[in-house]
Amino acid sequence: MTEALSGAYQTLLAAIEAVEPRIAQATRDELKDQRASLKLIASENYASLPVLATMGTWFSDKYAEGTVGHRFYAGCQNVDTVEAVAAEHARELFGADYAYAQPHSGIYANVTAYWAILAHHIEMPALKEFGAKNVSELSEADWETLRARFGNQRLLGMSLDAGGHLTHGFRPNISGKMFHQRSYGTDPSTGLLDYDALAKQAAEFKPLIIVAGYSAYPRRVNFAKMREIADSVGAVLMVDMAHFAGLVAGKVFQGDEDPVPFADVVTTTTHKSLRGPRGGLILAKQDYASDVDRGCPMVLGGPLPHVMAAKAVALAEAKTEAFQDYAHRVVDNARALAEGLMKRGGKLVTDGTDNHIVLLDVTSFGLTGRQAESALLDAGIVANRNSVPNDPNGAWYTSGVRLGTPALTTRGFTTSDMDEVAAMITDVLKATEPTVKDGKPGKAKYEMPAGLAQGTQERAGKLLDSHPLYPGLEL
Ligand code: DSN
């Protein structure tokens, strides 16, 4: 199949080349670069060729605002099929009451979920109180009352430097502006979530919504405990599983570690560990289904039918045993990477991992995250700098590098390959020095011994060659 798709891609690229050769060339170069580097960005992956191919069709041309069978545009019968199939796969895969495949990205999924929760808990009761069927019927005075209520709700989410996400109430983000927000952190001595401290904070703050989930926390979360805490203060529990949706789909996270049975609303992206197209998805308990269904026009514009189609294909892939095996190998590989780093002197936040993320504190190498990220990139290792809890270097320079195994596991990397990757990372970081100016080490510039970057790229090349990306695809 790859050979046939290879021919199809060559034909498509030739067609693009005839219109804008620079884009055809950039597309070829991107594949070349992705093939030639060790991709350790924890939020990236490699979607299958069927998933990628599904995005390149005429579904892109269709407007379909509304919901399945209830559109504001004509001629949406095939989009209805696409959206219904994507939602059906999502419900079955995750055991959810309801699924909404329209969000264009993780942030749109979260903002849609927030407004759905506000609609459920604030707008609907107010409409009843004021005797109106919808907001357009409200008098000016009642509308102002409702607007004030919308603006006075409380959100409690994990802080960015403890591993939370911008959309969990970070003040510069819309989530931090829409709500009165507070953040919970991790235990300063262990880096782990402290459920007792969180319960205390929730009891004092009394939020409408508690958000669980993370983008840089290398451990599992007990969602049964999160539910208990939410119930103890009458809060809605929303879980953002964008990072670990693939581990839920692949049945690595089960029981108390599976958010779906415990959360009122679950949001995710579809392109990280889930390995689908770039996009978002919302799952919800039946109670919230009609509120989330109002995502368009409440927050979203027209859905992207070509991306919803690709979500359906990726979700079908995620239902297979092969995907379950993949998800388990992602975690085995992260453990192997963590152990490989620690045995070579690397200091990890929480001293290890039990998901797909490893958070390396690079101050033990005398570097900032920015210097470490750049030195690793020179050596062909792509990872992103990241804050560590209470980071002394702030969010720009940072003290950490976040590493993730979903992408390399897709290429077929094994635990012994990950040990070699750990050796390459520590060899590069041990040999890299911050540039000293006026007797003081800087935070951005660095020096590497001659030949180290090239030598590491060659070392990485051997591993990459033994696990080709899209084998048979020749452009
Ligand atoms: N940008 C994603 C990540 O890297 O985790 C989150 O939005």
Coordinates of C-alpha atoms and ligand atoms in Angstrom, one line a residue:
M1 CA 0.0 0.0 0.0
T2 CA 2.8 2.4 0.8
E3 CA 4.3 2.0 -2.7
A4 CA 0.9 2.8 -4.3
L5 CA 0.5 5.8 -1.9
S6 CA 4.0 6.8 -2.8
G7 CA 3.0 7.1 -6.5
A8 CA -0.1 9.1 -5.5
Y9 CA 2.0 11.5 -3.4
Q10 CA 4.4 12.0 -6.2
T11 CA 1.6 12.9 -8.6
L12 CA 0.1 15.3 -6.0
L13 CA 3.4 17.0 -5.4
A14 CA 3.9 17.4 -9.2
A15 CA 0.5 19.1 -9.3
I16 CA 1.4 21.4 -6.5
E17 CA 4.8 22.1 -8.1
A18 CA 3.1 23.3 -11.2
V19 CA 1.3 26.0 -9.2
E20 CA 3.8 27.0 -6.4
P21 CA 7.2 25.1 -6.6
R22 CA 8.4 26.5 -3.3
I23 CA 5.5 24.8 -1.4
A24 CA 6.2 21.5 -3.2
Q25 CA 9.8 21.8 -2.2
A26 CA 9.1 22.8 1.4
T27 CA 6.8 19.7 1.6
R28 CA 9.6 17.4 0.4
D29 CA 12.1 19.1 2.7
E30 CA 9.8 18.7 5.7
L31 CA 9.7 14.9 5.2
K32 CA 13.4 14.9 4.7
D33 CA 14.0 16.8 8.0
Q34 CA 11.5 14.7 9.9
R35 CA 13.2 11.6 8.7
A36 CA 16.6 12.8 9.6
S37 CA 16.1 13.9 13.2
L38 CA 15.2 12.2 16.5
K39 CA 11.8 13.7 17.2
L40 CA 11.3 13.9 21.0
I41 CA 8.7 16.7 21.1
A42 CA 6.2 15.1 23.5
S43 CA 3.2 16.5 21.7
E44 CA 4.1 15.4 18.2
N45 CA 3.8 12.2 16.4
Y46 CA 3.7 10.8 12.8
A47 CA 0.1 10.2 11.5
S48 CA -0.4 7.3 9.1
L49 CA -0.5 7.9 5.4
P50 CA -4.3 7.1 5.3
V51 CA -4.9 9.7 8.0
L52 CA -2.8 12.3 6.1
A53 CA -4.4 11.4 2.7
T54 CA -7.9 11.8 4.2
M55 CA -7.1 15.5 4.9
G56 CA -6.3 16.3 1.3
T57 CA -9.8 16.0 -0.2
W58 CA -12.7 18.1 -1.4
F59 CA -14.4 17.8 2.0
S60 CA -12.2 20.9 2.7
D61 CA -14.5 22.9 0.5
K62 CA -17.7 22.3 2.4
Y63 CA -19.3 24.6 4.9
A64 CA -21.3 22.6 7.5
E65 CA -22.1 24.9 10.5
G66 CA -24.6 23.1 12.8
T67 CA -24.7 19.5 13.9
V68 CA -25.3 16.2 12.3
G69 CA -28.7 16.4 10.5
H70 CA -29.2 20.0 11.6
R71 CA -27.0 22.2 9.4
F72 CA -27.2 25.9 8.5
Y73 CA -26.0 25.0 5.0
A74 CA -27.4 22.8 2.3
G75 CA -25.8 19.7 0.8
C76 CA -24.2 18.4 4.0
Q77 CA -25.3 14.8 3.7
N78 CA -21.7 13.5 3.3
V79 CA -20.3 15.7 6.0
D80 CA -23.1 14.3 8.3
T81 CA -21.7 10.8 7.6
V82 CA -18.2 11.9 8.3
E83 CA -19.0 13.6 11.6
A84 CA -21.3 10.8 12.7
V85 CA -18.7 8.2 12.0
A86 CA -16.0 10.2 13.9
A87 CA -18.2 10.6 16.9
E88 CA -19.3 7.0 16.9
H89 CA -15.6 5.8 16.9
A90 CA -14.8 8.3 19.7
R91 CA -17.7 7.1 21.8
E92 CA -16.9 3.5 21.3
L93 CA -13.1 3.8 21.8
F94 CA -13.3 5.8 25.0
G95 CA -16.6 4.5 26.3
A96 CA -18.1 8.0 26.4
D97 CA -21.8 8.9 26.4
Y98 CA -21.3 11.6 23.8
A99 CA -18.6 12.8 21.5
Y100 CA -18.2 16.1 19.5
A101 CA -15.6 16.0 16.7
Q102 CA -15.8 19.6 15.5
P103 CA -13.2 21.5 17.6
H104 CA -10.4 22.7 15.3
S105 CA -7.7 22.3 18.0
G106 CA -7.1 21.7 21.7
I107 CA -7.6 25.3 22.7
Y108 CA -10.9 25.4 20.8
A109 CA -12.0 22.2 22.5
N110 CA -11.2 23.7 25.9
V111 CA -12.9 27.0 25.2
T112 CA -15.9 25.2 23.8
A113 CA -16.0 23.0 26.9
Y114 CA -15.8 26.0 29.2
W115 CA -18.7 27.7 27.5
A116 CA -20.7 24.5 27.4
I117 CA -20.2 24.2 31.2
L118 CA -21.2 27.9 31.6
A119 CA -24.2 27.3 29.4
H120 CA -25.3 24.3 31.5
H121 CA -24.7 25.8 35.0
I122 CA -25.2 29.6 34.4
E123 CA -27.1 30.4 31.2
M124 CA -29.8 27.7 31.3
P125 CA -30.8 28.3 35.0
A126 CA -30.8 32.1 34.3
L127 CA -33.1 31.7 31.3
K128 CA -35.5 29.7 33.5
E129 CA -35.3 32.3 36.2
F130 CA -36.0 35.1 33.8
G131 CA -38.7 33.2 31.8
A132 CA -36.9 33.4 28.5
K133 CA -36.3 30.6 25.9
N134 CA -32.9 32.0 24.7
V135 CA -30.6 34.9 25.4
S136 CA -32.1 37.0 22.6
E137 CA -35.3 37.2 24.5
L138 CA -33.7 38.6 27.7
S139 CA -34.4 42.3 28.7
E140 CA -31.3 44.5 28.8
A141 CA -31.3 44.3 32.6
D142 CA -31.5 40.5 32.7
W143 CA -28.8 40.2 30.1
E144 CA -26.5 42.4 32.1
T145 CA -27.2 40.2 35.2
L146 CA -26.3 37.1 33.2
R147 CA -23.2 38.7 31.7
A148 CA -22.0 39.5 35.2
R149 CA -22.7 35.9 36.3
F150 CA -20.7 34.6 33.3
G151 CA -17.8 36.8 34.3
N152 CA -17.7 35.8 38.0
Q153 CA -17.1 32.1 37.8
R154 CA -14.1 30.3 39.2
L155 CA -11.7 27.9 37.6
L156 CA -9.0 25.9 39.4
G157 CA -6.4 24.3 37.1
M158 CA -2.9 23.0 37.2
S159 CA -0.2 25.8 37.0
L160 CA 1.8 26.1 33.9
D161 CA 5.1 25.6 35.5
A162 CA 3.9 22.5 37.4
G163 CA 3.0 21.0 34.0
G164 CA -0.5 22.4 33.3
H165 CA -1.5 24.0 30.1
L166 CA -2.1 27.7 29.0
T167 CA -5.8 27.0 28.7
H168 CA -6.1 25.8 32.3
G169 CA -6.4 29.3 33.6
F170 CA -3.0 30.9 32.8
R171 CA -3.8 34.6 33.1
P172 CA -2.5 35.7 29.6
N173 CA -4.7 33.1 28.0
I174 CA -8.4 33.6 27.4
S175 CA -9.1 31.0 30.2
G176 CA -7.3 33.1 32.7
K177 CA -9.3 36.2 31.6
M178 CA -12.8 34.5 31.4
F179 CA -12.6 33.2 34.9
H180 CA -11.5 34.1 38.4
Q181 CA -8.7 31.6 38.3
R182 CA -6.4 29.9 40.8
S183 CA -3.7 27.3 40.1
Y184 CA -2.7 24.2 41.9
G185 CA 0.9 23.0 41.8
T186 CA 2.8 20.0 42.8
D187 CA 4.6 19.0 46.1
P188 CA 7.8 21.0 46.1
S189 CA 9.8 18.0 47.5
T190 CA 8.6 15.3 45.1
G191 CA 7.2 17.2 42.1
L192 CA 4.1 15.0 42.4
L193 CA 0.4 16.1 42.6
D194 CA -0.6 16.6 46.2
Y195 CA -4.3 15.6 46.3
D196 CA -4.8 16.6 50.0
A197 CA -3.4 20.1 49.3
L198 CA -5.6 20.3 46.2
A199 CA -8.7 19.3 48.2
K200 CA -7.9 22.0 50.7
Q201 CA -7.4 24.6 48.0
A202 CA -10.7 23.6 46.3
A203 CA -12.6 23.8 49.6
E204 CA -11.3 27.4 50.2
F205 CA -11.7 28.6 46.6
K206 CA -15.0 26.8 45.7
P207 CA -14.5 26.7 41.9
L208 CA -17.2 26.0 39.4
I209 CA -14.7 24.0 37.4
I210 CA -11.7 21.9 38.4
V211 CA -9.5 21.1 35.4
A212 CA -7.2 18.1 35.5
G213 CA -4.7 17.1 32.9
Y214 CA -1.3 18.3 31.9
S215 CA 1.2 19.0 29.1
A216 CA 4.4 18.5 31.0
Y217 CA 3.7 16.3 34.0
P218 CA 5.6 13.0 33.8
R219 CA 3.2 11.0 36.0
R220 CA -0.3 9.5 36.0
V221 CA -3.3 11.2 37.6
N222 CA -5.8 9.4 39.8
F223 CA -9.1 10.7 38.3
A224 CA -11.2 8.9 41.0
K225 CA -9.5 11.2 43.5
M226 CA -10.1 14.2 41.3
R227 CA -13.8 13.3 41.1
E228 CA -14.0 13.0 44.9
I229 CA -12.4 16.4 45.3
A230 CA -14.7 18.0 42.7
D231 CA -17.7 16.4 44.4
S232 CA -16.6 17.6 47.8
V233 CA -17.0 21.2 46.6
G234 CA -19.8 20.7 44.1
A235 CA -17.5 21.5 41.1
V236 CA -17.6 20.3 37.6
L237 CA -14.6 18.0 36.7
M238 CA -13.2 18.7 33.3
V239 CA -10.2 16.7 32.1
D240 CA -7.9 17.8 29.3
M241 CA -6.3 14.5 28.1
A242 CA -4.7 16.1 25.0
H243 CA -1.3 14.6 25.9
F244 CA -2.3 11.2 27.0
A245 CA -5.5 10.4 24.9
G246 CA -3.4 7.7 23.1
L247 CA -2.6 6.0 26.4
V248 CA -6.3 6.0 27.4
A249 CA -7.3 4.7 23.9
G250 CA -4.5 2.1 24.0
K251 CA -5.7 0.9 27.5
V252 CA -2.5 1.8 29.3
F253 CA -4.5 4.1 31.6
Q254 CA -7.4 2.1 33.0
G255 CA -9.5 2.1 36.2
D256 CA -8.8 5.2 38.2
E257 CA -6.3 6.5 35.6
D258 CA -9.0 6.6 32.8
P259 CA -10.6 10.0 33.0
V260 CA -13.7 9.2 31.0
P261 CA -15.8 7.5 33.6
F262 CA -15.0 10.2 36.2
A263 CA -15.1 13.5 34.3
D264 CA -18.2 15.5 33.3
V265 CA -16.4 16.7 30.2
V266 CA -13.1 15.5 28.7
T267 CA -11.3 17.4 26.0
T268 CA -8.4 16.3 23.8
T269 CA -6.4 17.0 20.8
T270 CA -6.2 14.2 18.2
H271 CA -2.6 14.6 17.0
K272 CA -0.4 13.9 20.0
S273 CA -0.2 10.4 21.5
L274 CA -3.6 9.6 19.7
R275 CA -1.6 9.9 16.4
G276 CA -4.4 11.4 14.3
P277 CA -4.8 14.7 12.3
R278 CA -4.3 18.1 14.0
G279 CA -7.5 18.8 15.8
G280 CA -9.7 18.6 18.9
L281 CA -12.4 16.4 20.3
I282 CA -14.8 16.7 23.3
L283 CA -16.3 13.8 25.2
A284 CA -19.1 14.4 27.7
K285 CA -21.6 12.8 30.0
Q286 CA -25.1 12.8 28.5
D287 CA -26.1 15.7 30.8
Y288 CA -23.7 18.0 29.0
A289 CA -24.3 16.7 25.4
S290 CA -26.7 19.3 24.2
D291 CA -24.5 22.1 25.7
V292 CA -21.4 20.9 23.9
D293 CA -23.4 20.4 20.7
R294 CA -23.9 24.2 20.7
G295 CA -20.1 24.5 20.1
C296 CA -20.9 26.0 16.7
P297 CA -22.1 28.8 16.7
M298 CA -21.3 29.4 20.4
V299 CA -17.5 29.3 19.9
L300 CA -16.6 27.6 16.7
G301 CA -17.1 28.6 13.1
G302 CA -17.6 26.1 10.3
P303 CA -16.2 22.7 11.1
L304 CA -13.3 21.3 9.0
P305 CA -15.0 18.2 7.4
H306 CA -11.7 17.0 5.9
V307 CA -10.1 16.9 9.3
M308 CA -13.2 15.3 10.9
A309 CA -12.9 12.6 8.3
A310 CA -9.2 12.1 9.2
K311 CA -10.2 12.0 12.9
A312 CA -12.6 9.1 12.0
V313 CA -9.8 7.2 10.2
A314 CA -7.3 7.8 13.1
L315 CA -9.9 6.8 15.7
A316 CA -10.6 3.6 13.7
E317 CA -6.8 2.9 13.8
A318 CA -6.8 3.5 17.5
K319 CA -9.3 0.8 18.1
T320 CA -6.9 -1.9 16.9
E321 CA -4.7 -4.3 18.9
A322 CA -1.7 -2.8 17.1
F323 CA -2.5 0.6 18.6
Q324 CA -2.8 -0.9 22.1
D325 CA 0.6 -2.5 21.6
Y326 CA 2.0 0.9 20.4
A327 CA 0.6 2.7 23.4
H328 CA 2.2 0.3 25.8
R329 CA 5.5 0.6 24.0
V330 CA 5.3 4.4 24.3
V331 CA 5.4 4.1 28.1
D332 CA 8.1 1.4 28.1
N333 CA 10.2 3.6 25.9
A334 CA 9.7 6.6 28.2
R335 CA 10.8 4.5 31.2
A336 CA 13.9 3.3 29.3
L337 CA 14.7 6.9 28.3
A338 CA 14.3 8.1 31.9
E339 CA 16.4 5.3 33.3
G340 CA 19.1 5.9 30.6
L341 CA 19.3 9.6 31.5
M342 CA 19.3 9.1 35.3
K343 CA 22.1 6.4 35.2
R344 CA 24.2 8.9 33.2
G345 CA 23.7 11.7 35.8
G346 CA 20.5 13.4 34.4
K347 CA 18.2 14.9 37.0
L348 CA 14.5 14.3 36.3
V349 CA 11.5 16.1 37.7
T350 CA 9.7 13.4 39.9
D351 CA 12.8 11.1 39.4
G352 CA 11.2 9.2 36.5
T353 CA 8.1 8.8 34.5
D354 CA 5.1 6.6 34.2
N355 CA 3.6 8.1 31.1
H356 CA 5.1 9.3 27.7
I357 CA 6.9 12.4 29.1
V358 CA 10.3 12.8 30.6
L359 CA 11.1 16.2 32.1
L360 CA 14.9 16.7 32.3
D361 CA 16.2 19.4 34.6
V362 CA 19.2 20.6 32.7
T363 CA 20.6 22.9 35.4
S364 CA 22.5 19.7 36.6
F365 CA 24.5 20.2 33.3
G366 CA 25.0 23.9 34.1
L367 CA 22.6 24.9 31.2
T368 CA 19.3 26.7 30.8
G369 CA 16.5 24.9 28.9
R370 CA 17.1 27.3 26.0
Q371 CA 20.8 26.3 25.7
A372 CA 20.1 22.6 26.0
E373 CA 17.3 22.8 23.4
S374 CA 19.5 24.5 20.9
A375 CA 22.5 22.3 21.5
L376 CA 20.4 19.2 21.1
L377 CA 18.9 20.6 17.9
D378 CA 22.4 21.1 16.5
A379 CA 23.0 17.5 17.2
G380 CA 19.8 16.3 15.4
I381 CA 17.7 15.8 18.5
V382 CA 14.4 17.8 18.5
A383 CA 12.9 18.5 21.9
N384 CA 11.5 21.6 23.5
R385 CA 12.6 23.6 26.5
N386 CA 10.1 23.6 29.3
S387 CA 9.7 25.1 32.7
V388 CA 10.3 22.9 35.8
P389 CA 8.2 23.6 39.0
N390 CA 9.1 27.0 40.5
D391 CA 11.5 27.5 37.6
P392 CA 14.3 30.0 38.5
N393 CA 14.9 30.8 34.8
G394 CA 11.3 31.7 34.0
A395 CA 9.1 30.6 31.1
W396 CA 11.4 31.9 28.3
Y397 CA 14.8 30.4 29.2
T398 CA 13.5 27.7 31.5
S399 CA 15.5 25.1 33.4
G400 CA 14.1 22.0 31.7
V401 CA 13.8 20.1 28.5
R402 CA 10.6 18.0 27.9
L403 CA 11.2 14.8 26.0
G404 CA 8.4 12.5 24.8
T405 CA 8.4 9.0 23.1
P406 CA 5.1 8.9 21.0
A407 CA 6.9 9.8 17.7
L408 CA 9.9 7.6 18.0
T409 CA 7.8 4.7 19.1
T410 CA 5.7 5.1 16.0
R411 CA 9.0 4.7 14.0
G412 CA 9.6 1.4 15.9
F413 CA 12.2 2.5 18.4
T414 CA 12.7 -0.1 21.2
T415 CA 13.8 0.3 24.8
S416 CA 17.5 -0.4 23.9
D417 CA 17.3 2.3 21.2
M418 CA 16.0 4.7 23.9
D419 CA 19.0 3.9 26.0
E420 CA 21.2 4.9 23.2
V421 CA 19.1 8.1 22.7
A422 CA 19.7 8.9 26.4
A423 CA 23.4 8.4 25.9
M424 CA 23.4 10.8 23.0
I425 CA 21.5 13.4 25.0
T426 CA 23.7 13.2 28.0
D427 CA 26.9 13.2 25.9
V428 CA 25.8 16.4 24.2
L429 CA 24.6 18.2 27.4
K430 CA 27.7 17.2 29.4
A431 CA 30.0 18.6 26.7
T432 CA 28.0 21.9 26.1
E433 CA 29.0 25.0 28.1
P434 CA 27.2 28.3 28.5
T435 CA 29.0 31.1 26.9
V436 CA 30.6 33.3 29.6
K437 CA 30.4 37.1 29.1
D438 CA 31.8 39.6 31.6
G439 CA 32.7 36.6 33.9
K440 CA 29.0 35.5 34.0
P441 CA 27.4 32.5 32.1
G442 CA 24.7 33.7 29.7
K443 CA 21.3 32.1 29.4
A444 CA 21.0 31.7 25.6
K445 CA 24.4 31.3 24.0
Y446 CA 26.5 28.1 24.4
E447 CA 29.6 26.4 23.1
M448 CA 30.0 22.8 21.9
P449 CA 33.2 20.9 21.2
A450 CA 34.0 20.8 17.4
G451 CA 32.6 17.8 15.7
L452 CA 30.1 16.9 18.5
A453 CA 27.0 18.0 16.7
Q454 CA 28.0 16.2 13.4
G455 CA 29.2 13.1 15.3
T456 CA 25.8 12.9 17.2
Q457 CA 23.9 13.4 14.0
E458 CA 25.7 10.4 12.5
R459 CA 25.1 8.3 15.6
A460 CA 21.4 9.3 15.4
G461 CA 21.4 8.5 11.7
K462 CA 22.2 4.8 12.4
L463 CA 19.2 4.5 14.6
L464 CA 16.9 6.4 12.3
D465 CA 18.0 4.3 9.3
S466 CA 17.0 1.2 11.1
H467 CA 13.5 2.6 11.8
P468 CA 12.5 4.3 8.5
L469 CA 9.7 6.8 8.5
Y470 CA 7.0 6.0 5.9
P471 CA 9.1 3.2 4.4
G472 CA 8.6 3.0 0.6
L473 CA 7.5 6.6 0.3
E474 CA 9.8 8.2 -2.2
L475 CA 9.3 11.8 -3.2
Ligands
DSN1 N1 1.6 22.7 22.3 C1 1.2 21.6 23.0 C2 2.3 20.9 23.7 O1 3.4 21.0 23.2 O2 2.1 20.3 24.8 C3 0.1 22.0 24.0 O3 -0.7 22.9 23.4

